[in-house]
Short mmCIF file of N, CA, C and O in Angstrom, two decimals:
data_model
loop_
_atom_site.label_atom_id
_atom_site.label_comp_id
_atom_site.label_asym_id
_atom_site.label_seq_id
_atom_site.Cartn_x
_atom_site.Cartn_y
_atom_site.Cartn_z
N MET A 1 1.40 -12.67 -10.93
CA MET A 1 0.82 -11.26 -10.40
C MET A 1 0.94 -10.74 -9.01
O MET A 1 1.53 -11.83 -8.37
N ALA A 2 1.71 -9.84 -8.89
CA ALA A 2 1.42 -9.46 -7.55
C ALA A 2 1.18 -9.39 -6.68
O ALA A 2 -0.62 -9.20 -6.96
N ARG A 3 1.46 -9.71 -5.20
CA ARG A 3 -0.06 -9.96 -3.89
C ARG A 3 0.53 -8.21 -2.68
O ARG A 3 1.76 -8.48 -2.84
N ILE A 4 -0.77 -7.63 -2.49
CA ILE A 4 -0.52 -7.43 -1.21
C ILE A 4 -0.80 -7.80 0.35
O ILE A 4 -2.42 -8.73 0.07
N GLU A 5 -0.49 -8.03 0.87
CA GLU A 5 -0.37 -8.38 2.38
C GLU A 5 -1.30 -7.08 3.20
O GLU A 5 0.00 -6.01 3.62
N TYR A 6 -1.90 -6.65 3.59
CA TYR A 6 -3.06 -5.77 4.75
C TYR A 6 -3.18 -6.82 5.93
O TYR A 6 -3.32 -7.13 6.53
N ARG A 7 -2.19 -5.74 7.27
CA ARG A 7 -2.26 -5.64 8.35
C ARG A 7 -3.66 -4.38 9.05
O ARG A 7 -2.73 -3.67 8.80
N LEU A 8 -4.60 -4.67 8.73
CA LEU A 8 -5.20 -4.12 9.90
C LEU A 8 -6.20 -4.58 10.85
O LEU A 8 -7.39 -5.40 10.42
N GLY A 9 -6.46 -3.78 12.09
CA GLY A 9 -6.97 -4.71 12.65
C GLY A 9 -7.23 -5.79 13.99
O GLY A 9 -7.95 -6.63 14.41
N GLY A 10 -5.92 -6.56 13.74
CA GLY A 10 -5.29 -7.52 14.32
C GLY A 10 -5.69 -8.53 13.16
O GLY A 10 -5.14 -9.74 12.94
N VAL A 11 -6.37 -8.46 12.26
CA VAL A 11 -6.22 -8.92 10.55
C VAL A 11 -5.59 -8.99 9.52
O VAL A 11 -5.30 -8.17 9.65
N SER A 12 -4.97 -10.44 8.69
CA SER A 12 -4.48 -10.25 7.47
C SER A 12 -4.97 -10.82 6.73
O SER A 12 -5.27 -11.13 6.46
N THR A 13 -5.09 -9.49 5.60
CA THR A 13 -5.45 -10.32 4.63
C THR A 13 -4.31 -9.88 3.24
O THR A 13 -3.94 -9.22 3.24
N THR A 14 -4.50 -11.17 1.82
CA THR A 14 -4.00 -10.59 1.25
C THR A 14 -4.28 -11.31 0.20
O THR A 14 -5.12 -11.66 -0.39
N VAL A 15 -4.65 -10.34 -0.91
CA VAL A 15 -5.50 -9.50 -2.29
C VAL A 15 -4.43 -9.50 -3.29
O VAL A 15 -3.05 -9.13 -3.41
N LEU A 16 -4.31 -10.11 -4.83
CA LEU A 16 -3.68 -10.01 -5.33
C LEU A 16 -4.24 -8.37 -6.11
O LEU A 16 -4.60 -7.41 -6.11
N ALA A 17 -2.85 -7.46 -6.57
CA ALA A 17 -2.28 -6.02 -6.88
C ALA A 17 -3.18 -6.14 -8.46
O ALA A 17 -2.26 -6.74 -9.52
N GLY A 18 -3.48 -4.59 -8.32
CA GLY A 18 -3.79 -4.03 -9.82
C GLY A 18 -2.68 -3.69 -10.45
O GLY A 18 -1.78 -2.70 -9.21
N GLU A 19 -2.45 -3.33 -11.75
CA GLU A 19 -0.87 -2.91 -11.51
C GLU A 19 -0.48 -1.86 -11.65
O GLU A 19 0.35 -1.43 -11.07
N GLN A 20 -1.93 -0.90 -11.96
CA GLN A 20 -1.52 0.36 -11.85
C GLN A 20 -2.45 1.55 -11.22
O GLN A 20 -2.70 3.00 -10.75
N GLU A 21 -2.94 0.43 -9.94
CA GLU A 21 -3.63 0.56 -9.18
C GLU A 21 -2.75 1.02 -7.09
O GLU A 21 -1.68 0.90 -6.94
N SER A 22 -3.20 2.31 -7.27
CA SER A 22 -2.16 2.79 -5.68
C SER A 22 -2.78 1.58 -4.59
O SER A 22 -3.69 0.44 -4.68
N VAL A 23 -2.34 1.41 -3.71
CA VAL A 23 -2.20 0.47 -3.16
C VAL A 23 -3.58 0.58 -1.86
O VAL A 23 -4.12 -0.32 -1.33
N LEU A 24 -3.98 1.96 -1.97
CA LEU A 24 -5.66 1.80 -0.97
C LEU A 24 -6.25 1.65 -1.93
O LEU A 24 -7.00 0.95 -1.31
N ASP A 25 -6.27 2.01 -3.39
CA ASP A 25 -7.57 1.69 -3.95
C ASP A 25 -7.76 -0.29 -4.39
O ASP A 25 -8.85 -0.46 -4.17
N CYS A 26 -6.09 -0.52 -4.01
CA CYS A 26 -6.57 -2.51 -3.97
C CYS A 26 -7.19 -2.73 -3.02
O CYS A 26 -8.13 -3.60 -2.97
N ALA A 27 -6.49 -2.08 -1.72
CA ALA A 27 -7.95 -2.31 -0.37
C ALA A 27 -9.28 -1.97 -0.77
O ALA A 27 -9.51 -2.97 -0.37
N LEU A 28 -9.44 -1.00 -0.85
CA LEU A 28 -11.18 -0.96 -1.04
C LEU A 28 -11.70 -1.79 -2.45
O LEU A 28 -12.52 -2.22 -1.92
N ARG A 29 -11.14 -1.62 -2.91
CA ARG A 29 -11.36 -2.74 -4.33
C ARG A 29 -11.34 -4.25 -3.53
O ARG A 29 -12.76 -4.82 -3.89
N ASN A 30 -11.44 -4.33 -2.47
CA ASN A 30 -11.35 -5.71 -2.14
C ASN A 30 -11.98 -6.26 -0.71
O ASN A 30 -11.65 -6.71 -0.03
N ASN A 31 -12.37 -5.05 -0.32
CA ASN A 31 -13.34 -4.04 0.99
C ASN A 31 -12.69 -4.76 2.18
O ASN A 31 -13.27 -4.67 2.42
N ILE A 32 -11.22 -4.22 2.06
CA ILE A 32 -10.77 -3.75 3.24
C ILE A 32 -10.73 -2.75 3.93
O ILE A 32 -10.74 -1.29 3.30
N PRO A 33 -10.98 -2.42 5.07
CA PRO A 33 -12.03 -1.25 4.89
C PRO A 33 -10.70 -0.19 6.03
O PRO A 33 -10.21 0.04 7.27
N ALA A 34 -9.61 0.27 4.90
CA ALA A 34 -8.62 0.44 5.18
C ALA A 34 -8.60 2.29 5.88
O ALA A 34 -9.80 2.71 4.59
N PRO A 35 -8.09 2.94 6.33
CA PRO A 35 -8.43 3.78 6.64
C PRO A 35 -8.58 5.40 5.78
O PRO A 35 -7.16 4.79 4.95
N TYR A 36 -8.99 6.69 5.26
CA TYR A 36 -8.63 7.23 4.38
C TYR A 36 -10.03 8.22 4.40
O TYR A 36 -10.60 7.91 5.26
N SER A 37 -9.40 9.81 3.92
CA SER A 37 -9.89 10.28 3.70
C SER A 37 -10.19 11.62 2.40
O SER A 37 -11.01 11.19 1.80
N CYS A 38 -8.86 11.54 2.09
CA CYS A 38 -8.91 12.94 0.68
C CYS A 38 -8.81 12.04 -0.80
O CYS A 38 -9.14 12.56 -1.78
N LEU A 39 -8.35 11.04 -0.77
CA LEU A 39 -7.65 10.09 -1.26
C LEU A 39 -6.77 11.11 -2.71
O LEU A 39 -6.14 10.90 -3.44
N GLU A 40 -5.31 12.55 -1.60
CA GLU A 40 -5.02 13.01 -2.40
C GLU A 40 -3.73 12.70 -2.00
O GLU A 40 -2.67 13.76 -2.36
N GLY A 41 -3.49 12.82 -0.93
CA GLY A 41 -2.22 12.79 -0.34
C GLY A 41 -2.22 13.92 0.73
O GLY A 41 -1.31 14.53 1.39
N VAL A 42 -3.14 14.45 1.35
CA VAL A 42 -3.18 15.47 1.56
C VAL A 42 -3.37 15.13 3.36
O VAL A 42 -2.50 16.03 3.75
N CYS A 43 -4.09 14.50 3.94
CA CYS A 43 -4.62 14.54 4.67
C CYS A 43 -3.98 13.32 6.07
O CYS A 43 -4.00 13.32 7.09
N GLN A 44 -3.27 12.87 5.49
CA GLN A 44 -2.10 11.38 5.61
C GLN A 44 -2.97 10.60 6.52
O GLN A 44 -2.46 9.45 7.36
N SER A 45 -4.42 10.31 6.34
CA SER A 45 -5.24 9.41 7.62
C SER A 45 -4.94 8.19 6.74
O SER A 45 -5.32 6.48 7.27
N CYS A 46 -4.28 7.67 5.94
CA CYS A 46 -4.52 6.35 4.94
C CYS A 46 -2.19 6.04 5.23
O CYS A 46 -2.23 4.89 4.80
N THR A 47 -1.81 6.83 6.12
CA THR A 47 -0.42 6.44 6.30
C THR A 47 -0.51 5.13 7.16
O THR A 47 -1.08 4.60 7.69
N ALA A 48 0.69 4.01 6.58
CA ALA A 48 1.16 2.84 6.61
C ALA A 48 1.86 2.59 6.90
O ALA A 48 3.01 3.11 6.19
N SER A 49 2.28 1.67 6.88
CA SER A 49 3.75 0.98 7.41
C SER A 49 4.13 -0.39 6.78
O SER A 49 3.23 -1.07 6.35
N ILE A 50 5.17 -0.33 6.05
CA ILE A 50 6.23 -1.15 5.52
C ILE A 50 6.24 -1.89 6.11
O ILE A 50 7.78 -1.70 6.45
N VAL A 51 6.15 -3.42 6.06
CA VAL A 51 6.76 -4.15 7.25
C VAL A 51 7.71 -5.17 5.59
O VAL A 51 8.47 -5.44 6.17
N LYS A 52 7.24 -5.30 4.77
CA LYS A 52 7.85 -5.47 3.94
C LYS A 52 7.57 -5.40 2.36
O LYS A 52 6.87 -5.23 2.01
N GLY A 53 8.76 -5.45 1.40
CA GLY A 53 8.13 -4.95 -0.04
C GLY A 53 8.62 -3.62 -0.33
O GLY A 53 9.68 -3.05 0.59
N GLU A 54 8.81 -3.12 -1.27
CA GLU A 54 8.95 -2.01 -1.87
C GLU A 54 7.49 -1.69 -2.77
O GLU A 54 6.52 -2.00 -3.48
N VAL A 55 7.42 -0.37 -2.58
CA VAL A 55 6.65 0.81 -3.07
C VAL A 55 6.89 1.79 -4.66
O VAL A 55 8.24 1.99 -4.39
N GLU A 56 6.34 2.11 -5.22
CA GLU A 56 7.17 3.51 -6.05
C GLU A 56 6.31 4.49 -6.10
O GLU A 56 4.33 4.40 -6.45
N THR A 57 6.33 5.61 -5.95
CA THR A 57 5.29 6.59 -6.15
C THR A 57 4.75 6.59 -7.65
O THR A 57 5.08 6.21 -8.70
N PHE A 58 3.80 7.53 -8.34
CA PHE A 58 3.29 7.10 -9.64
C PHE A 58 3.59 7.92 -10.51
O PHE A 58 3.93 8.01 -11.82
N SER A 59 4.69 8.92 -10.29
CA SER A 59 5.81 9.37 -10.91
C SER A 59 6.82 8.65 -10.55
O SER A 59 7.55 9.09 -11.71
N GLY A 60 7.59 7.20 -10.24
CA GLY A 60 8.21 6.84 -10.65
C GLY A 60 8.95 7.13 -9.44
O GLY A 60 10.08 6.34 -9.38
N GLY A 61 9.14 7.35 -8.41
CA GLY A 61 9.72 7.74 -7.53
C GLY A 61 9.63 6.51 -6.29
O GLY A 61 9.01 5.91 -6.42
N PHE A 62 11.25 6.20 -5.87
CA PHE A 62 10.96 4.76 -4.70
C PHE A 62 11.97 5.23 -3.79
O PHE A 62 13.69 6.40 -4.20
N ASP A 63 11.68 5.19 -2.78
CA ASP A 63 12.69 5.57 -1.53
C ASP A 63 13.17 4.25 -0.76
O ASP A 63 11.86 3.81 -0.09
N PRO A 64 13.96 3.35 -0.99
CA PRO A 64 14.24 1.90 -0.42
C PRO A 64 14.01 1.81 1.44
O PRO A 64 13.50 1.35 1.81
N ASN A 65 14.67 2.88 1.66
CA ASN A 65 15.01 3.48 3.24
C ASN A 65 13.44 3.61 3.54
O ASN A 65 13.20 3.69 4.85
N GLU A 66 12.34 4.63 2.97
CA GLU A 66 11.05 4.69 3.54
C GLU A 66 10.59 3.95 4.10
O GLU A 66 10.08 2.49 3.46
N LYS A 67 9.50 3.55 5.86
CA LYS A 67 9.27 2.82 6.11
C LYS A 67 7.50 3.16 6.28
O LYS A 67 6.64 2.41 6.34
N GLN A 68 7.36 4.33 6.42
CA GLN A 68 6.19 4.20 6.29
C GLN A 68 5.63 5.32 4.93
O GLN A 68 6.01 6.41 4.25
N VAL A 69 4.35 4.90 4.73
CA VAL A 69 3.88 5.93 3.48
C VAL A 69 2.01 6.11 3.31
O VAL A 69 1.37 5.79 4.11
N GLN A 70 1.97 7.03 2.46
CA GLN A 70 0.62 7.23 2.24
C GLN A 70 0.22 6.53 1.01
O GLN A 70 0.43 6.76 -0.35
N THR A 71 -0.71 5.63 1.54
CA THR A 71 -1.13 4.63 0.90
C THR A 71 -2.22 5.20 -0.70
O THR A 71 -2.08 3.90 -1.55
N CYS A 72 -2.53 6.13 -0.96
CA CYS A 72 -3.12 6.69 -2.15
C CYS A 72 -2.16 6.62 -3.06
O CYS A 72 -2.71 7.68 -4.34
N GLN A 73 -0.87 7.43 -2.55
CA GLN A 73 0.37 7.48 -3.64
C GLN A 73 1.25 6.79 -3.47
O GLN A 73 1.89 7.72 -4.87
N VAL A 74 0.70 5.83 -3.41
CA VAL A 74 2.25 4.84 -4.15
C VAL A 74 0.93 3.17 -4.40
O VAL A 74 0.19 3.28 -4.19
N ARG A 75 1.62 2.91 -5.33
CA ARG A 75 1.32 1.40 -5.85
C ARG A 75 2.34 0.59 -5.77
O ARG A 75 3.92 1.09 -5.04
N ILE A 76 2.51 -0.50 -5.70
CA ILE A 76 3.56 -1.51 -5.50
C ILE A 76 4.70 -1.41 -6.76
O ILE A 76 4.44 -1.47 -7.72
N ARG A 77 5.65 -1.76 -6.41
CA ARG A 77 6.97 -1.71 -6.43
C ARG A 77 6.95 -3.05 -8.25
O ARG A 77 6.31 -4.01 -7.36
N LYS A 78 6.89 -2.78 -9.66
CA LYS A 78 6.89 -3.69 -9.58
C LYS A 78 7.60 -5.84 -9.88
O LYS A 78 7.79 -5.98 -10.41
N SER A 79 8.79 -5.04 -9.40
CA SER A 79 9.92 -5.77 -9.48
C SER A 79 9.41 -6.27 -8.00
O SER A 79 9.92 -7.51 -7.95
N CYS A 80 8.40 -5.91 -6.86
CA CYS A 80 8.04 -6.82 -5.49
C CYS A 80 6.55 -7.54 -5.85
O CYS A 80 6.12 -7.11 -6.75
N GLU A 81 7.04 -9.20 -5.58
CA GLU A 81 6.18 -9.82 -6.09
C GLU A 81 5.28 -9.90 -4.47
O GLU A 81 3.88 -10.47 -4.46
N LEU A 82 5.18 -9.69 -2.94
CA LEU A 82 5.04 -9.11 -2.04
C LEU A 82 4.70 -7.78 -1.84
O LEU A 82 6.56 -7.94 -0.86
N LEU A 83 4.10 -7.28 -0.80
CA LEU A 83 4.28 -5.94 -0.21
C LEU A 83 3.01 -6.33 1.25
O LEU A 83 2.14 -7.02 0.78
N VAL A 84 4.17 -5.92 2.43
CA VAL A 84 3.16 -6.19 3.42
C VAL A 84 3.10 -4.93 4.00
O VAL A 84 3.99 -4.14 4.29
N ILE A 85 1.84 -4.45 4.33
CA ILE A 85 1.10 -2.78 4.62
C ILE A 85 0.72 -3.48 6.38
O ILE A 85 -0.10 -3.80 5.78
N ASP A 86 0.91 -2.34 7.01
CA ASP A 86 0.75 -2.75 8.33
C ASP A 86 -0.28 -1.20 8.53
O ASP A 86 1.02 -0.57 8.56
N TYR A 87 -1.68 -1.03 8.62
CA TYR A 87 -2.22 -0.03 9.37
C TYR A 87 -1.84 -0.21 10.81
O TYR A 87 -2.00 1.40 11.57
N ASP A 88 -1.76 -0.80 11.82
CA ASP A 88 -2.09 -0.93 12.81
C ASP A 88 -0.41 -0.64 14.05
O ASP A 88 -0.48 0.19 14.52
N LYS A 89 0.97 -0.19 12.67
CA LYS A 89 1.74 -0.09 13.24
C LYS A 89 2.21 1.98 13.13
O LYS A 89 3.49 2.03 13.77
N THR A 90 1.52 2.19 12.40
CA THR A 90 1.29 3.79 12.56
C THR A 90 1.31 4.59 13.49
O THR A 90 0.47 3.61 14.39
#
C-alpha cells in the first residue's frame, strides 16, 4: 500500500494512503493538522510542495514537472509507493 510522508511545522509523519482519497483528506484522517479552508481548490490554503513522488488529479491528469499542488485536489498516483509532501516549503 502507498504511503504519504507529511512535513509540517518541522515534524515528519508517514501514514498509509487511502486508494481514492485526496492527499489532504488522508492527512486529516490521520490527525495531521494540514492547512485548509474550502476543500474545493479555490482558496489555495492547502498548497504544498512535492518533495518526492507523483500525484494525479481526480480526473486523471498528471504533470510530472508540477512541484506545488493543492492537496485537496490531488491523490497519490497509483504507481507511486511513497509521496513526500512539504507544507513548510510553500
